Amino acid sequence: MTTTPVTSLALPSSLAPLSSLARGACPALSAPMQTGDGLLTRVALAAPIRPDQLSRLCDLSRQYGNGILDITARSNLQIRGLDDHSAIALEEAVRHLSLPLREGLAVEWSPLAGDDVFEVTDPRPLGQAIIACGRPLAERLAPKLSVVVEGGGTIRLDHLLADIRLTAIHEDGALHWLLTLGGTAETGRKLGLVTDEDAAVVTQDLLEHLARLGPKTRGRDIDPAHPGIQRLGLQERISWLTPDTANADPAHPSPFGLFPLAGPLCALRIALPFGQMDAARLAALAEVSARTGILWLKPAPDHALVLAGPEQACIQVLDHAEKSGFITGVSDPLAEISACPGARACNSGHYTTHETGRIAAREASALLDGSVRLHLSGCAKGCAHPGPATLTFVGAEAGTHLVFEGKTADTPFKTLVPHTETAALAALDRLVRLQRQPTETSRDCLARLGPQVIAAALSESR
Ligand code: SF4
């Protein structure tokens, strides 16, 4: 391996400052966040839980909230529809459940860590070491600061934003960690490789540097030329990558359905449509899981739930999930749609996002061919999908803005008359059916046509 001085690395232009619409600090259990349907509390789990514990959380969401639960893109469980009093009562009740609650610094790894047959290494020992060294610094770090420890394997966290990311790589016959600052695995700034022995202490040094700079500083802001970083002597402990290792093990989408784990158990991955479900249906799944012998389950990235147990138990739960409205395969168009609660569920919503999403999943099969990410956002806050999507519908007072390959805050190419979202999706579906060439995906087709042609087609269809 050759060594490149850390100082020569430039900040990627993709890591632009967050827009003024960015959300505030994470709504942790003791700091619920105000949303359009009341207060929202986040239950962040550091380890798997039993089915009966999920069942109990569902009961609590009905007792104290509005009986609607979310699993977020970053694997957190959220309980919605609370008020000032019920949020306090819920916190007390949740703390009595003896759940493995994650407190302090958010250090994330795969829900299959330690059981995944394809992982490069179990990320938990390094993750635990980082949690321990981050504990005294937590108050001085940005509230949303996150560290991702990617051990490789079936469920990857490459697409999640992280202030500091460590990705396991075998290099020269030894375990190393690729250190990346800010962004996703693809867009973040790759600093280089650290040895397994040095990984925790290098991360601790970076966290201490961030703590010294204060809670507004994020991983993407770290300047390798800063004297504070120079004094850390990272140059001696970080070695630059060969072109091969820089692009090693590209990200892949997490599979749905059953897959084997190390040892005798199987895993099952299913997802919640729009990342949300009523407590009764989630509790029913938990009850079937307990009855059939599922040993543990855990909220997973991308609004998913991973369950582990004997193969027969996983098959029975999959059968129940298929009949109960969960997403169980990539062929389900609902898997391509991100939608916030929208109008009726949230006071800020300007249109009914879930209803629109369900109609699109049923009637826009040409458009939703597996290549398109459709984001239906009730307003500009973009709660459901902070990142860019192929098509984003943003509810607003004067009409619904359409953004192509961007986020809710990006410039729209078209504004729809209010309440014509489903008609626009039908028109987009017709456009793709007519214009898509044999070798193209829907996304390729839309990109070739471009926003002007798409906008014209939408105007003609009115
Ligand atoms: S994005 Fe959706 S859920 Fe978030 S505030 Fe706006 S309407 Fe409400």
JSON list of N, CA and C in Angstrom, two decimals, residues 207 327 414:
[
{"chain": "A", "resi": 207, "resn": "LEU", "atom": "N", "xyz": [-13.37, 11.93, 17.30]},
{"chain": "A", "resi": 207, "resn": "LEU", "atom": "CA", "xyz": [-14.51, 12.38, 18.11]},
{"chain": "A", "resi": 207, "resn": "LEU", "atom": "C", "xyz": [-14.08, 13.49, 19.07]},
{"chain": "A", "resi": 327, "resn": "ILE", "atom": "N", "xyz": [-44.26, -5.52, 3.16]},
{"chain": "A", "resi": 327, "resn": "ILE", "atom": "CA", "xyz": [-43.52, -5.70, 1.90]},
{"chain": "A", "resi": 327, "resn": "ILE", "atom": "C", "xyz": [-42.62, -6.91, 2.10]},
{"chain": "A", "resi": 414, "resn": "LYS", "atom": "N", "xyz": [-41.95, 21.48, -12.18]},
{"chain": "A", "resi": 414, "resn": "LYS", "atom": "CA", "xyz": [-43.37, 21.59, -12.50]},
{"chain": "A", "resi": 414, "resn": "LYS", "atom": "C", "xyz": [-44.14, 21.75, -11.20]}
]
